PDB file of C-alpha atoms in Angstrom:
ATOM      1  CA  UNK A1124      42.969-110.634-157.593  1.00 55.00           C
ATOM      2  CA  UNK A1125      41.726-110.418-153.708  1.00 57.00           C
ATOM      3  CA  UNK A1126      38.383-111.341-153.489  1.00 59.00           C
ATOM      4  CA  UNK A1127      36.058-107.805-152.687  1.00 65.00           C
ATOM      5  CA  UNK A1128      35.799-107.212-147.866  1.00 65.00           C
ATOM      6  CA  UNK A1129      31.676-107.729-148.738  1.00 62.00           C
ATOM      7  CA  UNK A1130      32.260-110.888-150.116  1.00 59.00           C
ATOM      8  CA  UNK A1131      34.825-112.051-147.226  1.00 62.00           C
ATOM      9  CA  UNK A1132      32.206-110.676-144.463  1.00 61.00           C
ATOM     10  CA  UNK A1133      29.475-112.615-145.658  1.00 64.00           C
ATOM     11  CA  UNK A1134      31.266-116.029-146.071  1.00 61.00           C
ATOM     12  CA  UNK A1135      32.457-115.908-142.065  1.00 59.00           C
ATOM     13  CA  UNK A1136      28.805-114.757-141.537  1.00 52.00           C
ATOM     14  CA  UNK A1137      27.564-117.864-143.227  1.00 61.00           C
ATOM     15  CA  UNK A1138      30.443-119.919-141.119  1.00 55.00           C
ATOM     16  CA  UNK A1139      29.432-118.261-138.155  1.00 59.00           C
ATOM     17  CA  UNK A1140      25.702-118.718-138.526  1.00 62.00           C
ATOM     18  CA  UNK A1141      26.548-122.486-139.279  1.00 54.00           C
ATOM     19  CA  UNK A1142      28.301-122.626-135.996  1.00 48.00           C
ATOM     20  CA  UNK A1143      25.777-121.534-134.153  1.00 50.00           C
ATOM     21  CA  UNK A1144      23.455-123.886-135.544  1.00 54.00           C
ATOM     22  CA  UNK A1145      25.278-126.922-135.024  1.00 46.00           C
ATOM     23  CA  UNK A1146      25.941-126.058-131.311  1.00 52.00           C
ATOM     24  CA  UNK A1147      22.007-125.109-130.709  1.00 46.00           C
ATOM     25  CA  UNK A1148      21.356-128.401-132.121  1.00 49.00           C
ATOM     26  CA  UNK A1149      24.053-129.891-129.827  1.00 45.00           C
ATOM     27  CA  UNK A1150      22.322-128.086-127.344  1.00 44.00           C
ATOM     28  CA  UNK A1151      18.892-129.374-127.536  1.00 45.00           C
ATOM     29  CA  UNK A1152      19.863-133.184-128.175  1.00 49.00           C
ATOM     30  CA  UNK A1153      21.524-132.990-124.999  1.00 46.00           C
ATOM     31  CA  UNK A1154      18.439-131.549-123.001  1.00 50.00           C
ATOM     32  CA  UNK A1155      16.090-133.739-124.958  1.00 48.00           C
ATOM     33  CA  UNK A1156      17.827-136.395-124.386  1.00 42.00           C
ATOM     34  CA  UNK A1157      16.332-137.505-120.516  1.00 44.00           C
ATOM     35  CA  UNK A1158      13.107-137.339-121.797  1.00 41.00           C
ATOM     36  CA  UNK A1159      13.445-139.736-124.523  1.00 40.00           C
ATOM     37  CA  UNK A1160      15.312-142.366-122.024  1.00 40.00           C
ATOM     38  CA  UNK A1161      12.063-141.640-119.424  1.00 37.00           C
ATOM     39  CA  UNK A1162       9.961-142.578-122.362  1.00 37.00           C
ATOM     40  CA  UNK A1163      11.654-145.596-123.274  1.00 34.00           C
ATOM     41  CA  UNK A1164      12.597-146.543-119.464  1.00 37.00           C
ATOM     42  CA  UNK A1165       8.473-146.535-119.127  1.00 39.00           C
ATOM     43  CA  UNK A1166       7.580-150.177-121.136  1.00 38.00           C
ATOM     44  CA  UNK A1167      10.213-152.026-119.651  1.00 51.00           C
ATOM     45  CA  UNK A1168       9.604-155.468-118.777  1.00 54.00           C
ATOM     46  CA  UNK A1169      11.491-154.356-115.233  1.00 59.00           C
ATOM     47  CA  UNK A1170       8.697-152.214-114.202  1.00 71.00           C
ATOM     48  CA  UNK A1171       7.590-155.243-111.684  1.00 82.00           C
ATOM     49  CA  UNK A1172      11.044-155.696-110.090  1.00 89.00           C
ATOM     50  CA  UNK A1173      12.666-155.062-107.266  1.00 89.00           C
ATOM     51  CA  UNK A1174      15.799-152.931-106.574  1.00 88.00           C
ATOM     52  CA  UNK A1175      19.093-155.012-107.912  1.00 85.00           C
ATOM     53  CA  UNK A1176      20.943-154.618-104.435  1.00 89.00           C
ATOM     54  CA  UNK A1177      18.271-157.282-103.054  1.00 91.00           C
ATOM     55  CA  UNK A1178      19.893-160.801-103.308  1.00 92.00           C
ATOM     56  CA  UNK A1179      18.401-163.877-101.750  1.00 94.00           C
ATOM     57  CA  UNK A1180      20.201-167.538-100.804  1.00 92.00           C
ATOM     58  CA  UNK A1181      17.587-170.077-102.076  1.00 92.00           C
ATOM     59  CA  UNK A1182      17.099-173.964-101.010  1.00 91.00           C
ATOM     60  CA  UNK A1183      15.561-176.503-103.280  1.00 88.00           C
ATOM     61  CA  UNK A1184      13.272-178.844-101.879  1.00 89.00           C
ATOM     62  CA  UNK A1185      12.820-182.078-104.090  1.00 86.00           C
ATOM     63  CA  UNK A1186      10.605-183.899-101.579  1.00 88.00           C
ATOM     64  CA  UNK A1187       8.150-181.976-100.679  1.00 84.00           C
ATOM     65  CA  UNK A1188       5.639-180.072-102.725  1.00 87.00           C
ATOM     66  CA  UNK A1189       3.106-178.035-101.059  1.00 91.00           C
ATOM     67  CA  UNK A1190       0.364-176.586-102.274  1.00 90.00           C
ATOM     68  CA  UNK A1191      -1.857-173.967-101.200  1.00 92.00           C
ATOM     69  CA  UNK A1192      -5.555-172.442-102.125  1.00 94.00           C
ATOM     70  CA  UNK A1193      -5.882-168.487-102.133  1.00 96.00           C
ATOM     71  CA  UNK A1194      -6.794-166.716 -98.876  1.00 95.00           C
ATOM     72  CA  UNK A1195     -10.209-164.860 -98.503  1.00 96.00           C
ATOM     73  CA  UNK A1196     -10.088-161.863-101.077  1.00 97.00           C
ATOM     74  CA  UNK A1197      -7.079-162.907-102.709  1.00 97.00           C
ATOM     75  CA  UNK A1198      -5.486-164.818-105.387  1.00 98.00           C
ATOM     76  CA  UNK A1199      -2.577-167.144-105.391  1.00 98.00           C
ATOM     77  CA  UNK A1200       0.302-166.954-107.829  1.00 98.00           C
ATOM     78  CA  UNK A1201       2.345-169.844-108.416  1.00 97.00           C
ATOM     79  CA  UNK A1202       5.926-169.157-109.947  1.00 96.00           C
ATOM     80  CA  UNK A1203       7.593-172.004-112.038  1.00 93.00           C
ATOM     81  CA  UNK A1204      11.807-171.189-112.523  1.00 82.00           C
ATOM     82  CA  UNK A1205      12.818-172.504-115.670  1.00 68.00           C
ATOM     83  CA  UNK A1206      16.326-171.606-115.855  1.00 56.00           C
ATOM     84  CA  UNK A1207      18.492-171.482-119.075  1.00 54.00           C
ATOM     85  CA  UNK A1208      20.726-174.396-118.208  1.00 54.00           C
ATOM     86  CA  UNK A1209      17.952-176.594-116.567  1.00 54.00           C
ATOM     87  CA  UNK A1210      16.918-178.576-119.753  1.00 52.00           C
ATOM     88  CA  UNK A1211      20.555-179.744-120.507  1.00 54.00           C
ATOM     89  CA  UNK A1212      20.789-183.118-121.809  1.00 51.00           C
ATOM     90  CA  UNK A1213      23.682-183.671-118.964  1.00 52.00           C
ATOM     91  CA  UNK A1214      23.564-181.418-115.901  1.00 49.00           C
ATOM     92  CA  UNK A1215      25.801-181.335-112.930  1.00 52.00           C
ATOM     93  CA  UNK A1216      24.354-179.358-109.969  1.00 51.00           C
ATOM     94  CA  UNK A1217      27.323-179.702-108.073  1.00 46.00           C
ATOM     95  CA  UNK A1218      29.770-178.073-110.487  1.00 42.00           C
ATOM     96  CA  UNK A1219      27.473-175.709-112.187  1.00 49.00           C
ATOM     97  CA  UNK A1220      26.881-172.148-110.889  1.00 55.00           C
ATOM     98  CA  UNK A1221      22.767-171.979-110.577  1.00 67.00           C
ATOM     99  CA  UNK A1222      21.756-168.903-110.960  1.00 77.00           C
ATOM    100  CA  UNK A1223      19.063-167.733-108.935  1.00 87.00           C
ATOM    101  CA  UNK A1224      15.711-166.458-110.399  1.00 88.00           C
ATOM    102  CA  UNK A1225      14.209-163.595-108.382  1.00 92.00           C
ATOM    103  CA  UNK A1226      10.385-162.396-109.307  1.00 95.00           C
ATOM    104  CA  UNK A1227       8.895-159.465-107.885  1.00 95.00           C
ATOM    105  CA  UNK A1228       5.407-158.003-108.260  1.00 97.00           C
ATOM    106  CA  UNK A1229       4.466-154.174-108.790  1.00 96.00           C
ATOM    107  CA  UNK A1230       8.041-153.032-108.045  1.00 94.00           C
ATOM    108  CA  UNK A1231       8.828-155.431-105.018  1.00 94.00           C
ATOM    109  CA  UNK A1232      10.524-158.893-105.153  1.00 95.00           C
ATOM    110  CA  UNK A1233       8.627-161.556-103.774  1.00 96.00           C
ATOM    111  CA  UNK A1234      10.929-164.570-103.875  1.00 96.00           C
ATOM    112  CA  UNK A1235      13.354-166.800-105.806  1.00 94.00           C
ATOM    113  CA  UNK A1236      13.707-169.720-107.385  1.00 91.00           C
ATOM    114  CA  UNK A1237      17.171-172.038-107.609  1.00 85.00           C
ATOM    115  CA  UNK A1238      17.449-175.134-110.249  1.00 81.00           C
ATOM    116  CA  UNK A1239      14.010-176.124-111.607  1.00 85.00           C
ATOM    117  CA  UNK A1240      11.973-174.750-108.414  1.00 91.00           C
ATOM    118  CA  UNK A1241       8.958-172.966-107.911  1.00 95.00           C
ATOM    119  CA  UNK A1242       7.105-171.033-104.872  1.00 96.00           C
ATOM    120  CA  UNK A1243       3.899-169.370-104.408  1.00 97.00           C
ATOM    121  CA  UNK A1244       2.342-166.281-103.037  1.00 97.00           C
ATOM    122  CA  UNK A1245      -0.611-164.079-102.563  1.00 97.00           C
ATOM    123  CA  UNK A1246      -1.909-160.849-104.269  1.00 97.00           C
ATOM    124  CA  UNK A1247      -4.644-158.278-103.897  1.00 97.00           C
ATOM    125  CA  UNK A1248      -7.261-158.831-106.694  1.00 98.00           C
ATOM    126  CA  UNK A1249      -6.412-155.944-109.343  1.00 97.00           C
ATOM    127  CA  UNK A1250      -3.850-155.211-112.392  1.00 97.00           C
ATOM    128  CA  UNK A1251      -0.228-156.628-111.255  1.00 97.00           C
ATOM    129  CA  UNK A1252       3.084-156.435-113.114  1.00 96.00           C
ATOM    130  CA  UNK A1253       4.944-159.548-112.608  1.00 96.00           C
ATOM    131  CA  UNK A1254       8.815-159.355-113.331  1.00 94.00           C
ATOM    132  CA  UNK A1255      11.772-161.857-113.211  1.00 91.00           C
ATOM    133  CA  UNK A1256      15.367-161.692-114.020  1.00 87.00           C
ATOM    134  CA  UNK A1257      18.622-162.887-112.850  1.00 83.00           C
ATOM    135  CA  UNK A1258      20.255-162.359-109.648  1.00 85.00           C
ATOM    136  CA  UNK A1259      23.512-161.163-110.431  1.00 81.00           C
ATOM    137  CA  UNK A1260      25.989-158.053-109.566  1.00 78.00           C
ATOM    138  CA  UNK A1261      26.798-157.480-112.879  1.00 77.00           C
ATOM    139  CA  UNK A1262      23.831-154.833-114.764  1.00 75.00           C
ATOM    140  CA  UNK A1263      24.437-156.382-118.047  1.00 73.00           C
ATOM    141  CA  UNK A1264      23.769-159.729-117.146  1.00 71.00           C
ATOM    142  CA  UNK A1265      20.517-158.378-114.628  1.00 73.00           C
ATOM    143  CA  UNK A1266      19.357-156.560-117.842  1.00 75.00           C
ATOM    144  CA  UNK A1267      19.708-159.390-120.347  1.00 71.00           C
ATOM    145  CA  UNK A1268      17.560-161.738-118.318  1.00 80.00           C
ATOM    146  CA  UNK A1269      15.154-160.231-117.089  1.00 88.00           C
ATOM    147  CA  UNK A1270      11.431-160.358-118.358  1.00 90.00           C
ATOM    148  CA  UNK A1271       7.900-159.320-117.002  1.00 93.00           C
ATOM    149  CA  UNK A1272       3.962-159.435-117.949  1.00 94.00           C
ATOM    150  CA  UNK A1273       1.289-157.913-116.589  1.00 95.00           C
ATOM    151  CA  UNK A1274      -2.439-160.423-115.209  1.00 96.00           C
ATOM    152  CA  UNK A1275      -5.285-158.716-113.577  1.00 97.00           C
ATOM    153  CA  UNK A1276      -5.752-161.065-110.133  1.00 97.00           C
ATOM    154  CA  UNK A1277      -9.387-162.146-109.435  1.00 98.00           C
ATOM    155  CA  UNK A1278      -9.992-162.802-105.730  1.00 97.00           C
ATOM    156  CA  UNK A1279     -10.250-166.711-105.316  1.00 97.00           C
ATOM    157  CA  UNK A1280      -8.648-167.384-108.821  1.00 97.00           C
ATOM    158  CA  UNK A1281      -5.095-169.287-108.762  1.00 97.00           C
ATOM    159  CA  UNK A1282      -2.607-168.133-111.290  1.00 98.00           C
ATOM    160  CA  UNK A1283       0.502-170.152-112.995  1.00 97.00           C
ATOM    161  CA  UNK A1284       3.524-168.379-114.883  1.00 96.00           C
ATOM    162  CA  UNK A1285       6.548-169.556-115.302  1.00 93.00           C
ATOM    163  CA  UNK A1286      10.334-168.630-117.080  1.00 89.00           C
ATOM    164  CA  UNK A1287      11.171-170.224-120.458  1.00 82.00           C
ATOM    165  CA  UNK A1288      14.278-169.496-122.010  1.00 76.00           C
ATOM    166  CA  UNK A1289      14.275-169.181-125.849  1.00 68.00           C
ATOM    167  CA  UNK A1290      16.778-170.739-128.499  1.00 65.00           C
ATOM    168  CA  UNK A1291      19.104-167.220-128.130  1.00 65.00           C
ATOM    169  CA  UNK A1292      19.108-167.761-123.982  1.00 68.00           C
ATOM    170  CA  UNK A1293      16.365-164.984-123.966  1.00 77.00           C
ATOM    171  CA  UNK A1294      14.126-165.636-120.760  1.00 81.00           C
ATOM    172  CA  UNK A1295      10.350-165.048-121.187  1.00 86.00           C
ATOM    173  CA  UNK A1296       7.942-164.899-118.747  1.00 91.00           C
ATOM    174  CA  UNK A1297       4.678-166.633-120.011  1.00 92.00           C
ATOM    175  CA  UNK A1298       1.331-168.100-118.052  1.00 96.00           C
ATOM    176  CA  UNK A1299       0.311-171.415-118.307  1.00 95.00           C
ATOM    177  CA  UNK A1300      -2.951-173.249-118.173  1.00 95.00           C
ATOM    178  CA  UNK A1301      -3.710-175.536-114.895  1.00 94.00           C
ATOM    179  CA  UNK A1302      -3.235-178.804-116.297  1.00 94.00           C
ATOM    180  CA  UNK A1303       0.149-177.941-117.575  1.00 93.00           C
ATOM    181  CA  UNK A1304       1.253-176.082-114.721  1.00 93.00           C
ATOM    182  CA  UNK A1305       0.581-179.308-112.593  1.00 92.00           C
ATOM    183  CA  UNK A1306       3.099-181.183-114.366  1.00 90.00           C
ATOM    184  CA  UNK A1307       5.454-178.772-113.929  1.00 90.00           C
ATOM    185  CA  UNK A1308       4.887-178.495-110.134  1.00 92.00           C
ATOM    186  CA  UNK A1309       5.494-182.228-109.993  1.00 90.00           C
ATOM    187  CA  UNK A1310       8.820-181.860-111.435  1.00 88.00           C
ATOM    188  CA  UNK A1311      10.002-179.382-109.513  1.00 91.00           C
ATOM    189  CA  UNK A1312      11.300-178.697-106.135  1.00 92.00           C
ATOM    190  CA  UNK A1313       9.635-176.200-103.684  1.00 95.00           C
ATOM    191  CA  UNK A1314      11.490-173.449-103.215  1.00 94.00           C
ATOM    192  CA  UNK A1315      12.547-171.600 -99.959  1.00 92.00           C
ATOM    193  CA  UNK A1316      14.411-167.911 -99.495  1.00 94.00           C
ATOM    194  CA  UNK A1317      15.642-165.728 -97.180  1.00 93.00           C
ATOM    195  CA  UNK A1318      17.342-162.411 -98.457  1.00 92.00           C
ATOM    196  CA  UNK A1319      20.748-162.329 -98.046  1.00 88.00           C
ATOM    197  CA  UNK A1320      22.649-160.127 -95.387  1.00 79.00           C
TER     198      UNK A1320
END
């Protein structure tokens, strides 16, 4: 016994109306979907750094270690690198690739650091974003290190940070206190940059 043409009209309706829905759906994921990444893109711990195409060559300087006090209506930032292999019990400089450390401040890099190095640099008093991450051509391995925080810069005030790397190779970016931040300094080399051509 065939099923009654009213009956067969209003399943394809309901298939067709079911269609239709899926694809609008479809549809608006699609559109939405820019939004939601601009959203997301906004808290990124990147917001401080500098475009990836800028790569610098870095020197290490073990003996020397300068110091400076902030200029007239500005403070002084003082970068420590802390790079993931540079607390190995064993470490060979010469065979191990060092990765350089750039930072940048408010969207612009400001320097780098090589193997347990550190450099300074002024900035306007005011809210800064302070970034680092890994100079490398590979995105990935840019995205994976890379870590920021944000200070608000007091004219005449000197400021510490430095990297850490965590147990799962995750690099932070965390201040430290003056006393601290001394020790470090003594331990490490000063670091000079040029970009690269």
């Amino acid at each position: 016994m065939t099923k009654p043409a009213a009956f067969r009209t209003r399943q394809i309706l309901r298939l067709t109306e079911g269609w239709l829905m899926l694809k609008l759906t479809l549809l608006v994921l699609l559109f939405a979907s820019p939004i939601f990444a601009q959203d997301s893109a906004a808290v990124l711990p990147s917001d401080g750094c500098g475009a990836n195409k800028v790569e610098f060559d870095v020197k290490a300087d073990n003996k020397q270690h300068p110091a400076a006090q902030p200029e007239p209506g500005k403070a002084l930032v003082y970068v420590v690198g802390d790079a993931w292999n540079d607390h190995q019990p064993v470490h060979f400089p010469v065979f191990a690739s060092i990765p350089v450390t750039r930072f940048g401040v408010d969207g612009t890099w400001v320097g780098a650091n090589g193997f347990r190095s550190y450099f300074f640099f002024s900035v306007d008093p005011g809210e800064h974003r302070l970034c680092t991450n890994v100079q490398s051509k590979f995105e990935s391995q840019v995205k994976a290190y890379t870590a920021g925080t944000s200070f608000t810069a007091e004219a005449g005030k000197i400021y510490y940070f430095r990297t850490k790397t965590a147990e799962s190779y995750e690099i932070q970016l965390v201040p430290v206190d003056a006393a601290d931040a001394l020790a470090l300094l003594a331990n490490a080399s000063f670091s000079t940059f040029h970009l690269k051509k």
